[in-house]
Every structure is written in C-alpha cells, then in structure tokens.
C-alpha cells in the first residue's frame, strides 16, 4: 500500500534542452515583456498621480489609493490564509495508508503527479483566490470609507428605532463582511473536501467508512462556520427589511416593511436565527462525537423551517389576513413610507394649493397688464436655437455651440433678465487639415460667450444678442474669453511650448497665442512624456519637436469629467452650464450625494427618472449616476470649473446633509465652506434640473399625505410627454422668471406640469424657486387642479393649436416650399386662476439652415392667438394692449405704441404690406411688389405722424420726459413688450 506523502522514485529521463542562444533570446523577450507590462501599469498610475496633483486634489488620489491597497491586502491575505490553511490542514490530516480499491489506485496517480509541486500548487491556489478576493474588496472602498467615517443622521427609523446612519453606512459594510465570510468558508470547504478526497480522507466508492474521523471533524467545523454565518445573515435580514424593495400595487420600488414583513417575516427571521445557532452548535459538536447524524438532522430542520416559517407562513398571513382588509392592515406602514420618502427626497416641504384652473375675472382686458407682472415669458427656446447661434455667431468652422444652450439670468441695465447663453467651443471636426499637430497643438480652445435676450427676438426672428462677435463684446464686460475646458472638449491638447496656438481670426488675419495658465501636466520631464506616450497610445509625445520647455498636456477637459474625477463619491447633474463671473468664464456643475439605505423611503432609478425628450437626443444631458437606484438624494455640492485654467472648486451647499459630512471626513479639505461662495457666483447658482426631475417623479405619487388616498391610486399623476415633438419622452422642465399666486414678485423658477395617470388633461402645475441666495430658494409649490372639472393639459393645448383652421392654414403657408416648422418650449403660466400657455414657433425656410422665430402661439381661457410676436398674440387673446411702461428705460408714462390705436393700425397695415411684398417677390410679380412697397411707405408715414401726435399728447399729460425710442410693433417676450428695442422699430421691422 503506497505512502500518502511520497512521490515517484528512480532515475529521471533526460529531456532535450534548447540551445543557450535560444534560451538567452527567450529570457530576453520574457524580461522585456515583463518590463513592458510593468511600465504600462506604472504609466497609468503615474499619469493619474500627476493629473490629481495638477488640480490640487492629490489627497483624493492618495486616500482612494491607500484605501484600495489596504482593502486589497487585508482581505486578499485573509482569503489566501483561510483557503491555504484549510488545504494544509486537510493534507496534514490525511490518513497514512489508503484502502485497496480501484478508486484509490486511480487517485494514487494524481497524488504522485503533484507530489513534487505541492508547495507551488498551494502557493498558486492561495495567491489566485487572494488576488480575486482582494480585487473584489478593493471595489468596496466607498463602503469602507462611509462606515469608518459615518455621521449620525439625527433621525431614527420607525421600526427598530436605530439611527438612519446604521442603514446607510453600517449595514452595507456588515453585509460585505458577511458575503466575504461566506465566500471564504465555501472556498475553504471546497478546497478541504477536494484535498481530503485526493488523499483518502473522503471516499466515494471505497469499502469502509466514507470519511475519516479527522476529515469529519474538519469539514464539520467548516459547515458549522457556514451555518453560524447564516445565523448572522438571518439577524441582519431583520434590519434589511427596512430597506428592502418589493412589488406593491401602491407604487413601484416600494421600500420598507409592510404588514406581512412586520408580523410574519420579522418574527420568522428571529426564529430562524435561533435555529441556525443551535444547528451550528451541533456541527461544532462533531469534534467530540465524530458523527454526522445530529448535524444533518439539525441542518434539515433548518432548511425545512426556512421553507415553512420563512416562506409558507408569510404567504398565509398575506392571503388570509392582509388581502381581505388590505387598506386597514397596510395603512400604518404606508404612512411610514410616505413620511420617509418625502423626507429622503427633500419634498416634505412641498406646498400643495388648490387651484381652480379658470379665470375669476370676467373682463379679460384687465389681465393684459397682469401678464407682464406675472412672468417674463421666454420665447427663445435654448433647445431650438443652437443652430441659429451656430449660423450667426460660429465665425469659424472650428467653433461650435452645444446642442442645447442654457438659460441664466444677468443684470442688464439694472434689472435681471433671462438670458440664453452658450460658449463658442472648439470643434476639431471643422478643422480643414486633420493631423496630429493641428488637432493637439494648434487648435486647442474655443473663444468667447454668445448670449441673447430670452424674452425677445428681432424683426427677422433672430436672437437679440447681448454678447456677440469675435472677440465677444456686449453687456457682459471684460473677461477671459479663451475656452480650454468645455462640454465639447473631449480630446487632449499640448500647450505652452514652442508650438503657437491659433487664438482667433479677424479681418487682419489669424491671431496666435500661447497658454499661460498653470493647468495640465508639465511634459518637460522625459519620464512624464514616456508615461503619457504609453497611457495615450501616442508615441509622438515621446519624441516630437513640438514639445519643449513649458509644454503642458491638458486632458479630462469636460466639466463633468473633472468634477467626477476629483469627487468620485458624488453623482453629477447632467447639465453643466457656463456663467461669466468676476472676469472669468466658470462652468457651474451641480452634484449630489445619494444613498439607497434610507429606511422606508421608496427607491427610484436615476437614469430613468432624469430622462426626458432632451436627454434622449443629447448624451451630454444624461445624469452620471454611481448608484443607479437611490432612495435619498441631496444637492449637497455646487462645483465650478474655470474654462481657462480648469481649476475645480467644490462648495458645500447643503450644510445639514450627513452623507456630505461623512465624505468630508473621509476627504478633508476637498470641499470649501458655503460661506466662500462669492456674491457674484451666487447670482448664477440655480436649482438643478436632475434633482427637480427626480422630485417631480416622486411627487406624482407622494403629493398625497394620507395612506387611504395613496393606496386607492386615485390621485396618481404622471409627467406628460413633450407635446412639441413626437419623441414620446417626458417633457423637460423649463426655467422661467415668474411668480406663483402666493408670491409678490417674479422669481427665477423651474416649472413643470402633471396630468392624471393615463389621461391628457391637466392635474397640477409645479414650480420651485430657483433663485439661489434667497430665502425662498428650493421651495416647491404645486397648484392642484380640481378633479371634478377638466382643464386642458399640454398635449390637448398643442392639439388645439394644430386643429384650429386659421392656425392650421397659417402653418401650412409657413411650411410652403422646403420650409420646416419647429415648435419651441410650451410654457405654462398661472394667471388669475387660469393657465396661460405660450409656445414659440420657428421656421427653417428656403436656403436657411437655422430656425427663426416667426410666430407665437398663445391660449388662455379658451381664446387662442397665432401672431408674429408675443405682444400681438397677448393683445389678441385678452382683447387689449399692454399699458405697462418700459421697465428698462425707467419711464413712468404709457408708451404711445401701446395706447394709441392709430399707430397700431398703421403698423398693422405696414406689416400686411411687407408680407404682400415678400409673397410677390417669391412669385416674381414685380408689379405687385412695387405696389406693396408704396403701401408700405404710406403706412410707415401714417405711423410716424400718429406717433408724433401721441408724443405731443404725452408731453402735455406728464411732467416727465417721454422716451425717445421708436415705437415697436411688438417683439416676443413680456419684458420686450414693455420695452421696445430699436431693432423692432416700425422703420426696420417690415423692411427687414
């Protein structure tokens, strides 16, 4: 009978060896391969370190790195030791002699084959499992940092009365430890069983006992550890019920205990815990009794109990206790879910007010002036006019604007004005000659801001620019215009060296520049150049003569990428937007702290909740979510990225958020206090869109506060599809300066509408005060429409627009030839108990490849208008003209153009003559064109004479001087209607 530990004896056969030259060559190639792999790994590590150091966030890199290394080392070593020790122990406990059987004779060949390599095999197996376990543990660095730095929420869950931090920070780490323990135990059990089988401790077909006493004791202890861990799992499962998601007819992704959980699953888990502890003790007892009988019986009872107590009993309770009287049974738990969900998403302060949906004023002419006071209606849609900016302000093919522009507000002439803003960013696709030098050295940055009034357009339907041209000039003053960091800047650039960069071009030719900022990584060091050559897969970085003293490489250049890199624990909003602040272009990025461990708060999927008709067509607008499913979210950080220097700053915004406080403990010094936000920056901060979209989705169900209504589902709302296109995606929220019924003045707001579930009529209107730095910031107001009557929703209003015969005919004419119609944002404004809808209509006509604002649709109280300007449409709907004085000119008298009907009649005639002339011009009817021009001239003279007469009357009626501005025929926008611009004067409007 062969010895267990021996190996083959006797002479070894000599095998032919390769020649010395071949061995040397193979060794050299092997060494080079190892060095190449080592340098590749080093290059990735070194370039990351250099980048973090360049943005002054090296502590984020080192903290993350050491945490990963620590977790990798500790848990990799623990796994290796656990598996290796049990393999060693099983080998040591092997029987000295094997039974005489075919099975053992077959195994002898394997034992003899591995005998010379046992030590290396053991090291290989333990190293492999250690590497896998260590890599898995390193991925839990966020869980570890949150556990070790966790801050109390100061709130307790309603079931176990534990601080919320236990569920958000502690429980995930305990579950990881439990999962690691299970993995180590199972791998050890498998490795020990295989070793015992290989060396005869376990037998399958051999005569006699199936296991030796040593093998029985060893495996029983491992099984006892496994069952002990199962007991711990049952105990933690009790707390896991508070954050468990389940299907419930009241809502998707229901989280928290229900009646069956509290009265069946919770006691069942406690009973199963006790049974598992007893079963584990029985397994450990085999060390003395050396029999499997009791442990197997105990394990069988545990499995049976899990089926009966953990599965069948809760099903019986649900069937016979809950279902017959579900609302009464579930109501207390639904109330806990309502309260927790509203708190977790920051919607507990939402103010719901009943709103009639119909005007209370019989004489609608009185409401005409109220429109101007209620809202600065934005007719320039930032999601439509990017091609117009591109056509009118691109200047060079290597510049481009983002697909969706942004809405901000700027103080122009003493008053805040909604502004549509975009940066002229670098567009390498427009570079005529594509090569490495042009793409990475010469064309390196965009140039300048382009901004336009959001509430008006000129006589041709083009934006009224407040900042334009190249270099940009206008109302924004002097600022650094070069844009090295932007949403469209996704490739690297090498700047500051001997190769000059193209700055911009004007009438005198191309201007060149050289980057003087401190951003990026210095490439003067040959090691750095070699590392980046490997990291970017571009060998020219190593030897190119275009790189020299002072050369710096810029990468990670989009605002979202930079913020996410320096704060990997944040979830980034999908819409970064630019602002001119203190002489610099700053990208403003909203960032969130999230968790999915808030007890009783229902979960939501960020990717789905934040999707709308804009994110479907623009990847840059999609939210970047580290935790796809969350049940707690706060806009805890406001971040800025300098468009020239790339400097990233993180500001604490929510000073009470315990999740942010936890991360600030983990990464001290990375987040600056809220008090460091300057007044000029504060003026451009706003309520973030993605948070608003998450909140509106939750409020579609959680606007109710009583469990009975929630369970009945009678008050469920939905976010309507965007009626302005056929995408079938949700309507995006819109920024708008307006006032809600309980507000005294306009506030910059973010708005949306709701419709009943499965229907198109309006059920509610929601707005949040987005003016940062004000006392009302973040206040959510919901106007709830009555269920007894129907008020038209966005889709119905759009359908009404399209079905009216006059409007349909006008649209048909606008579509004449090869023109296309594009509907802008359908804005909703509460007004005197009713709802005013306004929608700009853009035309891409003839050879023009960009949209121009040609018409404005307005409806209120059943009256609809489709006119050239917002003023004209409002005048028609309300049957009166505005008497609001021009705010930006500071006049206190009534503008003659708004009060003198003779002037308006003349302007109407002038517009008709202009339209007739354009139609005649298209047809080539020169006789009709000449007649139209004569009619136009006559109408303008009548308007001028009437205006002079009105000015004389105004001077007599008022001691203050009347404005000298030429009267306007009306241009879109509430502010514009009371403040005519020179570009919309009678003398320029018809002739265009």
Tab-separated table of N, CA, C and O in Angstrom, residues 909-953:
chain	number	residue	atom	x	y	z
A	909	UNK	N	-51.021	97.758	-40.969
A	909	UNK	CA	-51.032	97.933	-42.432
A	909	UNK	C	-49.630	97.772	-43.007
A	909	UNK	O	-49.440	97.184	-44.078
A	910	UNK	N	-48.632	98.291	-42.273
A	910	UNK	CA	-47.259	98.169	-42.750
A	910	UNK	C	-46.829	96.697	-42.788
A	910	UNK	O	-46.153	96.251	-43.725
A	911	UNK	N	-47.220	95.955	-41.777
A	911	UNK	CA	-46.871	94.527	-41.752
A	911	UNK	C	-47.534	93.784	-42.904
A	911	UNK	O	-46.922	92.926	-43.551
A	912	UNK	N	-48.808	94.111	-43.158
A	912	UNK	CA	-49.505	93.453	-44.262
A	912	UNK	C	-48.838	93.781	-45.605
A	912	UNK	O	-48.682	92.905	-46.468
A	913	UNK	N	-48.447	95.040	-45.758
A	913	UNK	CA	-47.789	95.439	-46.999
A	913	UNK	C	-46.448	94.731	-47.163
A	913	UNK	O	-46.073	94.294	-48.262
A	914	UNK	N	-45.727	94.621	-46.059
A	914	UNK	CA	-44.436	93.919	-46.110
A	914	UNK	C	-44.624	92.453	-46.500
A	914	UNK	O	-43.895	91.910	-47.337
A	915	UNK	N	-45.625	91.787	-45.884
A	915	UNK	CA	-45.896	90.387	-46.204
A	915	UNK	C	-46.288	90.224	-47.660
A	915	UNK	O	-45.829	89.298	-48.351
A	916	UNK	N	-47.153	91.149	-48.152
A	916	UNK	CA	-47.557	91.079	-49.561
A	916	UNK	C	-46.365	91.254	-50.492
A	916	UNK	O	-46.247	90.583	-51.520
A	917	UNK	N	-45.470	92.143	-50.109
A	917	UNK	CA	-44.277	92.360	-50.925
A	917	UNK	C	-43.394	91.124	-50.983
A	917	UNK	O	-42.858	90.772	-52.036
A	918	UNK	N	-43.231	90.443	-49.828
A	918	UNK	CA	-42.408	89.239	-49.803
A	918	UNK	C	-43.023	88.124	-50.652
A	918	UNK	O	-42.312	87.392	-51.357
A	919	UNK	N	-44.352	87.991	-50.593
A	919	UNK	CA	-45.020	86.987	-51.414
A	919	UNK	C	-44.860	87.298	-52.893
A	919	UNK	O	-44.605	86.413	-53.720
A	920	UNK	N	-45.002	88.575	-53.250
A	920	UNK	CA	-44.843	88.964	-54.657
A	920	UNK	C	-43.414	88.730	-55.125
A	920	UNK	O	-43.181	88.323	-56.273
A	921	UNK	N	-42.463	88.962	-54.222
A	921	UNK	CA	-41.057	88.755	-54.572
A	921	UNK	C	-40.777	87.286	-54.861
A	921	UNK	O	-40.022	86.945	-55.777
A	922	UNK	N	-41.365	86.398	-54.067
A	922	UNK	CA	-41.174	84.962	-54.301
A	922	UNK	C	-41.750	84.535	-55.657
A	922	UNK	O	-41.202	83.677	-56.339
A	923	UNK	N	-42.894	85.156	-56.041
A	923	UNK	CA	-43.554	84.782	-57.295
A	923	UNK	C	-42.953	85.490	-58.505
A	923	UNK	O	-43.269	85.156	-59.650
A	924	UNK	N	-42.098	86.486	-58.245
A	924	UNK	CA	-41.517	87.235	-59.355
A	924	UNK	C	-42.478	88.255	-59.953
A	924	UNK	O	-42.284	88.704	-61.090
A	925	UNK	N	-43.520	88.609	-59.185
A	925	UNK	CA	-44.517	89.597	-59.653
A	925	UNK	C	-44.039	90.980	-59.253
A	925	UNK	O	-44.341	91.478	-58.176
A	926	UNK	N	-43.278	91.629	-60.148
A	926	UNK	CA	-42.649	92.904	-59.797
A	926	UNK	C	-43.667	94.036	-59.696
A	926	UNK	O	-43.463	94.976	-58.933
A	927	UNK	N	-44.772	93.921	-60.430
A	927	UNK	CA	-45.798	94.965	-60.349
A	927	UNK	C	-46.451	94.973	-58.972
A	927	UNK	O	-46.600	96.024	-58.337
A	928	UNK	N	-46.786	93.771	-58.521
A	928	UNK	CA	-47.391	93.670	-57.190
A	928	UNK	C	-46.384	94.070	-56.117
A	928	UNK	O	-46.748	94.685	-55.103
A	929	UNK	N	-45.110	93.722	-56.340
A	929	UNK	CA	-44.075	94.091	-55.366
A	929	UNK	C	-43.943	95.614	-55.245
A	929	UNK	O	-43.832	96.164	-54.149
A	930	UNK	N	-43.988	96.309	-56.417
A	930	UNK	CA	-43.883	97.767	-56.389
A	930	UNK	C	-45.060	98.414	-55.665
A	930	UNK	O	-44.897	99.356	-54.882
A	931	UNK	N	-46.267	97.853	-55.888
A	931	UNK	CA	-47.439	98.384	-55.202
A	931	UNK	C	-47.340	98.179	-53.691
A	931	UNK	O	-47.674	99.068	-52.894
A	932	UNK	N	-46.855	97.001	-53.313
A	932	UNK	CA	-46.711	96.710	-51.883
A	932	UNK	C	-45.719	97.666	-51.228
A	932	UNK	O	-45.913	98.098	-50.082
A	933	UNK	N	-44.620	97.983	-51.924
A	933	UNK	CA	-43.635	98.910	-51.357
A	933	UNK	C	-44.218	100.305	-51.169
A	933	UNK	O	-43.926	100.993	-50.186
A	934	UNK	N	-45.080	100.719	-52.112
A	934	UNK	CA	-45.734	102.024	-51.950
A	934	UNK	C	-46.680	102.012	-50.750
A	934	UNK	O	-46.726	102.977	-49.968
A	935	UNK	N	-47.444	100.911	-50.617
A	935	UNK	CA	-48.343	100.809	-49.460
A	935	UNK	C	-47.549	100.795	-48.161
A	935	UNK	O	-47.970	101.377	-47.143
A	936	UNK	N	-46.417	100.137	-48.195
A	936	UNK	CA	-45.569	100.072	-47.004
A	936	UNK	C	-45.078	101.463	-46.619
A	936	UNK	O	-45.124	101.859	-45.449
A	937	UNK	N	-44.609	102.210	-47.604
A	937	UNK	CA	-44.098	103.557	-47.325
A	937	UNK	C	-45.196	104.450	-46.765
A	937	UNK	O	-44.989	105.213	-45.819
A	938	UNK	N	-46.416	104.338	-47.348
A	938	UNK	CA	-47.529	105.163	-46.877
A	938	UNK	C	-47.907	104.803	-45.444
A	938	UNK	O	-48.175	105.681	-44.609
A	939	UNK	N	-47.914	103.505	-45.141
A	939	UNK	CA	-48.283	103.078	-43.787
A	939	UNK	C	-47.269	103.565	-42.769
A	939	UNK	O	-47.623	103.991	-41.658
A	940	UNK	N	-45.986	103.519	-43.134
A	940	UNK	CA	-44.947	103.979	-42.211
A	940	UNK	C	-45.065	105.479	-41.957
A	940	UNK	O	-44.837	105.948	-40.834
A	941	UNK	N	-45.411	106.228	-42.978
A	941	UNK	CA	-45.583	107.680	-42.784
A	941	UNK	C	-46.755	107.949	-41.859
A	941	UNK	O	-46.696	108.844	-41.005
A	942	UNK	N	-47.859	107.213	-42.041
A	942	UNK	CA	-49.004	107.383	-41.141
A	942	UNK	C	-48.618	107.040	-39.707
A	942	UNK	O	-49.008	107.731	-38.765
A	943	UNK	N	-47.855	105.955	-39.540
A	943	UNK	CA	-47.429	105.571	-38.192
A	943	UNK	C	-46.559	106.646	-37.560
A	943	UNK	O	-46.685	106.973	-36.376
A	944	UNK	N	-45.660	107.225	-38.378
A	944	UNK	CA	-44.772	108.255	-37.842
A	944	UNK	C	-45.542	109.499	-37.437
A	944	UNK	O	-45.302	110.094	-36.374
A	945	UNK	N	-46.526	109.885	-38.276
A	945	UNK	CA	-47.332	111.068	-37.953
A	945	UNK	C	-48.161	110.836	-36.694
A	945	UNK	O	-48.252	111.696	-35.818
A	946	UNK	N	-48.739	109.627	-36.601
A	946	UNK	CA	-49.544	109.315	-35.412
A	946	UNK	C	-48.676	109.280	-34.171
A	946	UNK	O	-49.094	109.697	-33.082
A	947	UNK	N	-47.452	108.788	-34.340
A	947	UNK	CA	-46.552	108.717	-33.189
A	947	UNK	C	-46.204	110.120	-32.697
A	947	UNK	O	-46.156	110.390	-31.492
A	948	UNK	N	-45.914	111.012	-33.646
A	948	UNK	CA	-45.577	112.392	-33.256
A	948	UNK	C	-46.730	113.027	-32.488
A	948	UNK	O	-46.523	113.719	-31.487
A	949	UNK	N	-47.944	112.775	-32.963
A	949	UNK	CA	-49.110	113.343	-32.287
A	949	UNK	C	-49.256	112.765	-30.881
A	949	UNK	O	-49.551	113.478	-29.918
A	950	UNK	N	-48.988	111.473	-30.761
A	950	UNK	CA	-49.092	110.831	-29.448
A	950	UNK	C	-48.035	111.368	-28.497
A	950	UNK	O	-48.277	111.550	-27.304
A	951	UNK	N	-46.808	111.579	-29.023
A	951	UNK	CA	-45.738	112.108	-28.179
A	951	UNK	C	-46.105	113.490	-27.629
A	951	UNK	O	-45.847	113.798	-26.467
A	952	UNK	N	-46.719	114.323	-28.475
A	952	UNK	CA	-47.123	115.662	-28.022
A	952	UNK	C	-48.154	115.561	-26.910
A	952	UNK	O	-48.085	116.283	-25.909
A	953	UNK	N	-49.103	114.658	-27.088
A	953	UNK	CA	-50.134	114.485	-26.059
A	953	UNK	C	-49.528	113.988	-24.756
A	953	UNK	O	-49.896	114.422	-23.665
